Structures are given as C-alpha cells and as structure tokens.
JSON list of C-alpha atoms in Angstrom, two decimals:
[
{"chain": "Z", "resi": 194, "resn": "MET", "atom": "CA", "xyz": [-49.45, -21.67, 113.22]},
{"chain": "Z", "resi": 195, "resn": "ALA", "atom": "CA", "xyz": [-53.17, -22.00, 113.87]},
{"chain": "Z", "resi": 196, "resn": "PRO", "atom": "CA", "xyz": [-54.40, -25.09, 115.73]},
{"chain": "Z", "resi": 197, "resn": "VAL", "atom": "CA", "xyz": [-56.04, -27.75, 113.62]},
{"chain": "Z", "resi": 198, "resn": "LYS", "atom": "CA", "xyz": [-59.66, -28.30, 114.52]},
{"chain": "Z", "resi": 199, "resn": "ARG", "atom": "CA", "xyz": [-60.51, -31.98, 114.68]},
{"chain": "Z", "resi": 200, "resn": "GLN", "atom": "CA", "xyz": [-63.77, -33.31, 113.36]},
{"chain": "Z", "resi": 201, "resn": "GLY", "atom": "CA", "xyz": [-65.80, -35.72, 115.39]},
{"chain": "Z", "resi": 202, "resn": "MET", "atom": "CA", "xyz": [-66.97, -39.07, 114.17]},
{"chain": "Z", "resi": 203, "resn": "VAL", "atom": "CA", "xyz": [-70.24, -37.61, 112.85]},
{"chain": "Z", "resi": 204, "resn": "GLY", "atom": "CA", "xyz": [-68.42, -34.84, 111.02]},
{"chain": "Z", "resi": 205, "resn": "ARG", "atom": "CA", "xyz": [-66.11, -37.29, 109.28]},
{"chain": "Z", "resi": 206, "resn": "GLY", "atom": "CA", "xyz": [-69.03, -39.53, 108.36]},
{"chain": "Z", "resi": 207, "resn": "VAL", "atom": "CA", "xyz": [-71.07, -36.66, 106.94]},
{"chain": "Z", "resi": 208, "resn": "ALA", "atom": "CA", "xyz": [-68.02, -35.50, 104.96]},
{"chain": "Z", "resi": 209, "resn": "VAL", "atom": "CA", "xyz": [-67.73, -38.97, 103.41]},
{"chain": "Z", "resi": 210, "resn": "GLY", "atom": "CA", "xyz": [-71.48, -39.02, 102.71]},
{"chain": "Z", "resi": 211, "resn": "LEU", "atom": "CA", "xyz": [-71.30, -35.62, 101.02]},
{"chain": "Z", "resi": 212, "resn": "LEU", "atom": "CA", "xyz": [-68.37, -36.81, 98.92]},
{"chain": "Z", "resi": 213, "resn": "MET", "atom": "CA", "xyz": [-70.29, -39.92, 97.89]},
{"chain": "Z", "resi": 214, "resn": "ALA", "atom": "CA", "xyz": [-73.37, -37.92, 96.90]},
{"chain": "Z", "resi": 215, "resn": "CYS", "atom": "CA", "xyz": [-71.89, -34.76, 95.42]},
{"chain": "Z", "resi": 216, "resn": "VAL", "atom": "CA", "xyz": [-69.27, -36.29, 93.15]},
{"chain": "Z", "resi": 217, "resn": "PRO", "atom": "CA", "xyz": [-71.86, -37.97, 90.90]},
{"chain": "Z", "resi": 218, "resn": "GLY", "atom": "CA", "xyz": [-74.67, -35.39, 91.37]},
{"chain": "Z", "resi": 219, "resn": "LEU", "atom": "CA", "xyz": [-73.19, -31.90, 91.24]},
{"chain": "Z", "resi": 220, "resn": "PRO", "atom": "CA", "xyz": [-71.68, -32.10, 87.74]},
{"chain": "Z", "resi": 221, "resn": "TRP", "atom": "CA", "xyz": [-75.18, -32.70, 86.37]},
{"chain": "Z", "resi": 222, "resn": "ALA", "atom": "CA", "xyz": [-76.50, -29.76, 88.40]},
{"chain": "Z", "resi": 223, "resn": "ALA", "atom": "CA", "xyz": [-73.77, -27.52, 86.99]},
{"chain": "Z", "resi": 224, "resn": "LEU", "atom": "CA", "xyz": [-74.52, -28.70, 83.47]},
{"chain": "Z", "resi": 225, "resn": "ALA", "atom": "CA", "xyz": [-78.25, -27.98, 83.91]},
{"chain": "Z", "resi": 226, "resn": "LEU", "atom": "CA", "xyz": [-77.51, -24.46, 85.15]},
{"chain": "Z", "resi": 227, "resn": "VAL", "atom": "CA", "xyz": [-75.08, -23.77, 82.28]},
{"chain": "Z", "resi": 228, "resn": "VAL", "atom": "CA", "xyz": [-77.65, -24.98, 79.74]},
{"chain": "Z", "resi": 229, "resn": "ALA", "atom": "CA", "xyz": [-80.28, -22.74, 81.38]},
{"chain": "Z", "resi": 230, "resn": "LEU", "atom": "CA", "xyz": [-77.95, -19.75, 81.20]},
{"chain": "Z", "resi": 231, "resn": "VAL", "atom": "CA", "xyz": [-77.11, -20.37, 77.56]},
{"chain": "Z", "resi": 232, "resn": "GLU", "atom": "CA", "xyz": [-80.78, -20.83, 76.68]},
{"chain": "Z", "resi": 233, "resn": "PHE", "atom": "CA", "xyz": [-81.72, -17.62, 78.48]},
{"chain": "Z", "resi": 234, "resn": "LEU", "atom": "CA", "xyz": [-78.87, -15.54, 77.01]},
{"chain": "Z", "resi": 235, "resn": "ARG", "atom": "CA", "xyz": [-79.46, -16.59, 73.43]},
{"chain": "Z", "resi": 236, "resn": "GLY", "atom": "CA", "xyz": [-83.11, -15.57, 73.74]},
{"chain": "Z", "resi": 237, "resn": "GLY", "atom": "CA", "xyz": [-84.54, -19.04, 73.45]},
{"chain": "Z", "resi": 238, "resn": "ASP", "atom": "CA", "xyz": [-87.34, -20.74, 75.30]},
{"chain": "Z", "resi": 239, "resn": "THR", "atom": "CA", "xyz": [-87.61, -19.30, 78.82]},
{"chain": "Z", "resi": 240, "resn": "GLN", "atom": "CA", "xyz": [-89.71, -22.25, 79.96]},
{"chain": "Z", "resi": 241, "resn": "PHE", "atom": "CA", "xyz": [-86.86, -24.56, 78.99]},
{"chain": "Z", "resi": 242, "resn": "ALA", "atom": "CA", "xyz": [-84.40, -22.36, 80.89]},
{"chain": "Z", "resi": 243, "resn": "ALA", "atom": "CA", "xyz": [-86.68, -22.29, 83.96]},
{"chain": "Z", "resi": 244, "resn": "ARG", "atom": "CA", "xyz": [-86.99, -26.07, 83.87]},
{"chain": "Z", "resi": 245, "resn": "ASP", "atom": "CA", "xyz": [-83.22, -26.44, 83.79]},
{"chain": "Z", "resi": 246, "resn": "VAL", "atom": "CA", "xyz": [-82.81, -24.04, 86.71]},
{"chain": "Z", "resi": 247, "resn": "ARG", "atom": "CA", "xyz": [-85.34, -26.16, 88.63]},
{"chain": "Z", "resi": 248, "resn": "TYR", "atom": "CA", "xyz": [-83.39, -29.32, 87.72]},
{"chain": "Z", "resi": 249, "resn": "GLY", "atom": "CA", "xyz": [-80.14, -27.69, 88.87]},
{"chain": "Z", "resi": 250, "resn": "GLY", "atom": "CA", "xyz": [-81.71, -26.74, 92.17]},
{"chain": "Z", "resi": 251, "resn": "LEU", "atom": "CA", "xyz": [-83.18, -30.20, 92.66]},
{"chain": "Z", "resi": 252, "resn": "LEU", "atom": "CA", "xyz": [-79.86, -31.85, 91.92]},
{"chain": "Z", "resi": 253, "resn": "THR", "atom": "CA", "xyz": [-77.88, -29.51, 94.17]},
{"chain": "Z", "resi": 254, "resn": "GLY", "atom": "CA", "xyz": [-80.24, -29.58, 97.13]},
{"chain": "Z", "resi": 255, "resn": "GLY", "atom": "CA", "xyz": [-81.06, -33.24, 96.70]},
{"chain": "Z", "resi": 256, "resn": "SER", "atom": "CA", "xyz": [-77.41, -34.25, 96.53]},
{"chain": "Z", "resi": 257, "resn": "LEU", "atom": "CA", "xyz": [-76.58, -32.25, 99.64]},
{"chain": "Z", "resi": 258, "resn": "LEU", "atom": "CA", "xyz": [-79.51, -33.71, 101.55]},
{"chain": "Z", "resi": 259, "resn": "ALA", "atom": "CA", "xyz": [-78.78, -37.23, 100.35]},
{"chain": "Z", "resi": 260, "resn": "GLY", "atom": "CA", "xyz": [-75.11, -36.79, 101.28]},
{"chain": "Z", "resi": 261, "resn": "VAL", "atom": "CA", "xyz": [-75.90, -35.73, 104.83]},
{"chain": "Z", "resi": 262, "resn": "LEU", "atom": "CA", "xyz": [-78.34, -38.61, 105.27]},
{"chain": "Z", "resi": 263, "resn": "MET", "atom": "CA", "xyz": [-75.90, -41.08, 103.74]},
{"chain": "Z", "resi": 264, "resn": "GLY", "atom": "CA", "xyz": [-73.16, -39.86, 106.05]},
{"chain": "Z", "resi": 265, "resn": "LEU", "atom": "CA", "xyz": [-75.34, -40.12, 109.13]},
{"chain": "Z", "resi": 266, "resn": "ILE", "atom": "CA", "xyz": [-76.43, -43.64, 108.27]},
{"chain": "Z", "resi": 267, "resn": "LEU", "atom": "CA", "xyz": [-72.85, -44.62, 107.50]},
{"chain": "Z", "resi": 268, "resn": "THR", "atom": "CA", "xyz": [-71.62, -43.17, 110.79]},
{"chain": "Z", "resi": 269, "resn": "GLY", "atom": "CA", "xyz": [-74.39, -44.74, 112.84]},
{"chain": "Z", "resi": 270, "resn": "GLY", "atom": "CA", "xyz": [-73.90, -48.14, 111.27]},
{"chain": "Z", "resi": 271, "resn": "LEU", "atom": "CA", "xyz": [-70.15, -48.02, 111.73]},
{"chain": "Z", "resi": 272, "resn": "ALA", "atom": "CA", "xyz": [-70.50, -46.88, 115.33]},
{"chain": "Z", "resi": 273, "resn": "LEU", "atom": "CA", "xyz": [-72.78, -49.81, 116.08]},
{"chain": "Z", "resi": 274, "resn": "ALA", "atom": "CA", "xyz": [-70.59, -52.25, 114.19]},
{"chain": "Z", "resi": 275, "resn": "SER", "atom": "CA", "xyz": [-67.42, -51.05, 115.92]},
{"chain": "Z", "resi": 276, "resn": "ARG", "atom": "CA", "xyz": [-68.80, -52.38, 119.21]},
{"chain": "Z", "resi": 277, "resn": "VAL", "atom": "CA", "xyz": [-68.95, -55.89, 117.76]},
{"chain": "Z", "resi": 278, "resn": "VAL", "atom": "CA", "xyz": [-66.33, -55.96, 114.99]},
{"chain": "Z", "resi": 279, "resn": "THR", "atom": "CA", "xyz": [-62.77, -55.67, 116.24]},
{"chain": "Z", "resi": 280, "resn": "ARG", "atom": "CA", "xyz": [-60.73, -56.37, 113.12]},
{"chain": "Z", "resi": 281, "resn": "PRO", "atom": "CA", "xyz": [-59.89, -53.48, 110.76]},
{"chain": "Z", "resi": 282, "resn": "TRP", "atom": "CA", "xyz": [-60.93, -55.50, 107.70]},
{"chain": "Z", "resi": 283, "resn": "GLY", "atom": "CA", "xyz": [-64.31, -56.08, 109.37]},
{"chain": "Z", "resi": 284, "resn": "LEU", "atom": "CA", "xyz": [-64.93, -52.35, 109.61]},
{"chain": "Z", "resi": 285, "resn": "THR", "atom": "CA", "xyz": [-63.89, -51.99, 105.99]},
{"chain": "Z", "resi": 286, "resn": "LEU", "atom": "CA", "xyz": [-66.38, -54.68, 105.01]},
{"chain": "Z", "resi": 287, "resn": "VAL", "atom": "CA", "xyz": [-69.17, -53.05, 107.05]},
{"chain": "Z", "resi": 288, "resn": "GLY", "atom": "CA", "xyz": [-68.33, -49.67, 105.49]},
{"chain": "Z", "resi": 289, "resn": "ALA", "atom": "CA", "xyz": [-68.51, -51.16, 102.01]},
{"chain": "Z", "resi": 290, "resn": "LEU", "atom": "CA", "xyz": [-71.85, -52.80, 102.74]},
{"chain": "Z", "resi": 291, "resn": "LEU", "atom": "CA", "xyz": [-73.30, -49.61, 104.20]},
{"chain": "Z", "resi": 292, "resn": "GLY", "atom": "CA", "xyz": [-71.92, -47.54, 101.32]},
{"chain": "Z", "resi": 293, "resn": "ALA", "atom": "CA", "xyz": [-73.52, -49.87, 98.80]},
{"chain": "Z", "resi": 294, "resn": "LEU", "atom": "CA", "xyz": [-76.83, -49.75, 100.65]},
{"chain": "Z", "resi": 295, "resn": "VAL", "atom": "CA", "xyz": [-77.06, -45.95, 100.99]},
{"chain": "Z", "resi": 296, "resn": "PHE", "atom": "CA", "xyz": [-75.91, -44.95, 97.49]},
{"chain": "Z", "resi": 297, "resn": "PRO", "atom": "CA", "xyz": [-79.32, -45.55, 95.86]},
{"chain": "Z", "resi": 298, "resn": "ALA", "atom": "CA", "xyz": [-80.43, -42.32, 97.57]},
{"chain": "Z", "resi": 299, "resn": "GLU", "atom": "CA", "xyz": [-78.18, -40.40, 95.18]},
{"chain": "Z", "resi": 300, "resn": "VAL", "atom": "CA", "xyz": [-79.36, -42.50, 92.24]},
{"chain": "Z", "resi": 301, "resn": "LEU", "atom": "CA", "xyz": [-82.92, -41.46, 93.16]},
{"chain": "Z", "resi": 302, "resn": "VAL", "atom": "CA", "xyz": [-81.91, -37.79, 93.34]},
{"chain": "Z", "resi": 303, "resn": "VAL", "atom": "CA", "xyz": [-80.29, -37.92, 89.89]},
{"chain": "Z", "resi": 304, "resn": "SER", "atom": "CA", "xyz": [-83.29, -39.77, 88.51]},
{"chain": "Z", "resi": 305, "resn": "ILE", "atom": "CA", "xyz": [-85.70, -37.14, 89.80]},
{"chain": "Z", "resi": 306, "resn": "GLY", "atom": "CA", "xyz": [-83.47, -34.19, 88.95]},
{"chain": "Z", "resi": 307, "resn": "THR", "atom": "CA", "xyz": [-82.96, -35.25, 85.34]},
{"chain": "Z", "resi": 308, "resn": "ASP", "atom": "CA", "xyz": [-86.36, -36.81, 84.60]},
{"chain": "Z", "resi": 309, "resn": "GLY", "atom": "CA", "xyz": [-84.67, -40.19, 84.29]},
{"chain": "Z", "resi": 310, "resn": "ALA", "atom": "CA", "xyz": [-82.21, -39.18, 81.56]},
{"chain": "Z", "resi": 311, "resn": "VAL", "atom": "CA", "xyz": [-80.38, -42.29, 80.48]},
{"chain": "Z", "resi": 312, "resn": "ALA", "atom": "CA", "xyz": [-76.86, -40.81, 80.22]},
{"chain": "Z", "resi": 313, "resn": "GLN", "atom": "CA", "xyz": [-76.94, -39.11, 83.60]},
{"chain": "Z", "resi": 314, "resn": "LEU", "atom": "CA", "xyz": [-78.56, -42.06, 85.34]},
{"chain": "Z", "resi": 315, "resn": "GLY", "atom": "CA", "xyz": [-76.19, -44.55, 83.68]},
{"chain": "Z", "resi": 316, "resn": "THR", "atom": "CA", "xyz": [-73.13, -42.55, 84.69]},
{"chain": "Z", "resi": 317, "resn": "THR", "atom": "CA", "xyz": [-74.40, -42.32, 88.26]},
{"chain": "Z", "resi": 318, "resn": "LEU", "atom": "CA", "xyz": [-74.99, -46.06, 88.34]},
{"chain": "Z", "resi": 319, "resn": "LEU", "atom": "CA", "xyz": [-71.44, -46.60, 87.09]},
{"chain": "Z", "resi": 320, "resn": "ALA", "atom": "CA", "xyz": [-70.18, -44.53, 90.04]},
{"chain": "Z", "resi": 321, "resn": "TRP", "atom": "CA", "xyz": [-71.86, -46.89, 92.53]},
{"chain": "Z", "resi": 322, "resn": "PRO", "atom": "CA", "xyz": [-68.93, -49.33, 92.95]},
{"chain": "Z", "resi": 323, "resn": "PHE", "atom": "CA", "xyz": [-66.44, -46.48, 93.22]},
{"chain": "Z", "resi": 324, "resn": "MET", "atom": "CA", "xyz": [-68.46, -44.70, 95.89]},
{"chain": "Z", "resi": 325, "resn": "THR", "atom": "CA", "xyz": [-68.79, -48.01, 97.73]},
{"chain": "Z", "resi": 326, "resn": "ALA", "atom": "CA", "xyz": [-65.00, -48.26, 97.66]},
{"chain": "Z", "resi": 327, "resn": "VAL", "atom": "CA", "xyz": [-64.77, -44.71, 99.05]},
{"chain": "Z", "resi": 328, "resn": "ALA", "atom": "CA", "xyz": [-67.04, -45.67, 101.96]},
{"chain": "Z", "resi": 329, "resn": "ALA", "atom": "CA", "xyz": [-64.98, -48.81, 102.58]},
{"chain": "Z", "resi": 330, "resn": "ALA", "atom": "CA", "xyz": [-61.68, -46.94, 102.48]},
{"chain": "Z", "resi": 331, "resn": "GLN", "atom": "CA", "xyz": [-62.86, -44.23, 104.87]},
{"chain": "Z", "resi": 332, "resn": "SER", "atom": "CA", "xyz": [-64.73, -46.47, 107.32]},
{"chain": "Z", "resi": 333, "resn": "LYS", "atom": "CA", "xyz": [-61.77, -47.18, 109.61]},
{"chain": "Z", "resi": 334, "resn": "GLY", "atom": "CA", "xyz": [-60.94, -43.49, 109.77]},
{"chain": "Z", "resi": 335, "resn": "ILE", "atom": "CA", "xyz": [-64.50, -42.56, 110.65]},
{"chain": "Z", "resi": 336, "resn": "VAL", "atom": "CA", "xyz": [-64.60, -44.90, 113.63]},
{"chain": "Z", "resi": 337, "resn": "ALA", "atom": "CA", "xyz": [-61.00, -45.20, 114.82]},
{"chain": "Z", "resi": 338, "resn": "ARG", "atom": "CA", "xyz": [-60.35, -41.50, 115.37]},
{"chain": "Z", "resi": 339, "resn": "GLY", "atom": "CA", "xyz": [-63.73, -41.04, 116.98]},
{"chain": "Z", "resi": 340, "resn": "ARG", "atom": "CA", "xyz": [-62.96, -43.31, 119.93]},
{"chain": "Z", "resi": 341, "resn": "ARG", "atom": "CA", "xyz": [-61.53, -41.93, 123.13]},
{"chain": "Z", "resi": 342, "resn": "HIS", "atom": "CA", "xyz": [-58.95, -44.12, 124.77]},
{"chain": "Z", "resi": 343, "resn": "SER", "atom": "CA", "xyz": [-58.34, -43.80, 128.47]},
{"chain": "Z", "resi": 344, "resn": "VAL", "atom": "CA", "xyz": [-54.75, -43.16, 129.48]}
]
C-alpha cells in the first residue's frame, strides 16, 4: 500500500478555496464551451463561437485564480486567528466570516465572464451562503492538522 501524502495547511486551504470558486464557476465555463462548439459545428456565426470560447477561458482561468487567492486568504486569516481563538466554534466562525468575505471574487469572475448575465450571476449569488458554510465546515481541518505538537 502506497503511503498517503499529507497536505500542509496552505494546501488544504487552497483546496477549499478552489472548491469554493470552481463549483459555481466551472459549470458556466463548460456551458460556454459547449455552446461555442455547437455554434461552430452547425456552421453558424464564428464570432459568436469565438466570444463563447473567450468566455469559457475567462471563467475557467478566473475561477482557478480566484480559488487560489481565496484559499490563501482563508488560510492566512485562519492561521492568524488560531493564535488568538482557542475554541473550535471560534475557528468555525472565523472561517465563515472569511469565506463570506472572499466569495465576491468569484462573483466578480462570473460577472466578467458572462457579461453580467442575470441567470448565471443570480445562481452564483445563491451559492454564496453554501460556499460560506463550506469554508466554515473546513476551517477547523485547515488549521488543526497544520499545527505541530511537541511530544
């Protein structure tokens, strides 16, 4: 059996940030690329297809970048808070607050990548409380396993 490689605190935080950004953003990127492919294959407007490819690229790259930045901010904030906050519910509360504060980065990416389309932007805004709950639920795991206890 192969040994399990452990992630550090930053790795876990970035993974949570990528989850928070990619769950609402990448479905819209996939939809834009599928629409571009269909438009191109049926012999329609190539400018429309090129615009959708650009939107798909913006949404994919923007979501990945926003996810990494969100994860780094989440990890840094939790690392600082863990020095002061000792209760597990306190870290959960800090994680929820940080998650709620960093999620607008993904809302901005979806807004830019879809030209402010109401359905896509509205769905992303509806994901905000759920992604905040994800950050809150994962906050103790990000910090607690990252500490080294002396024996």
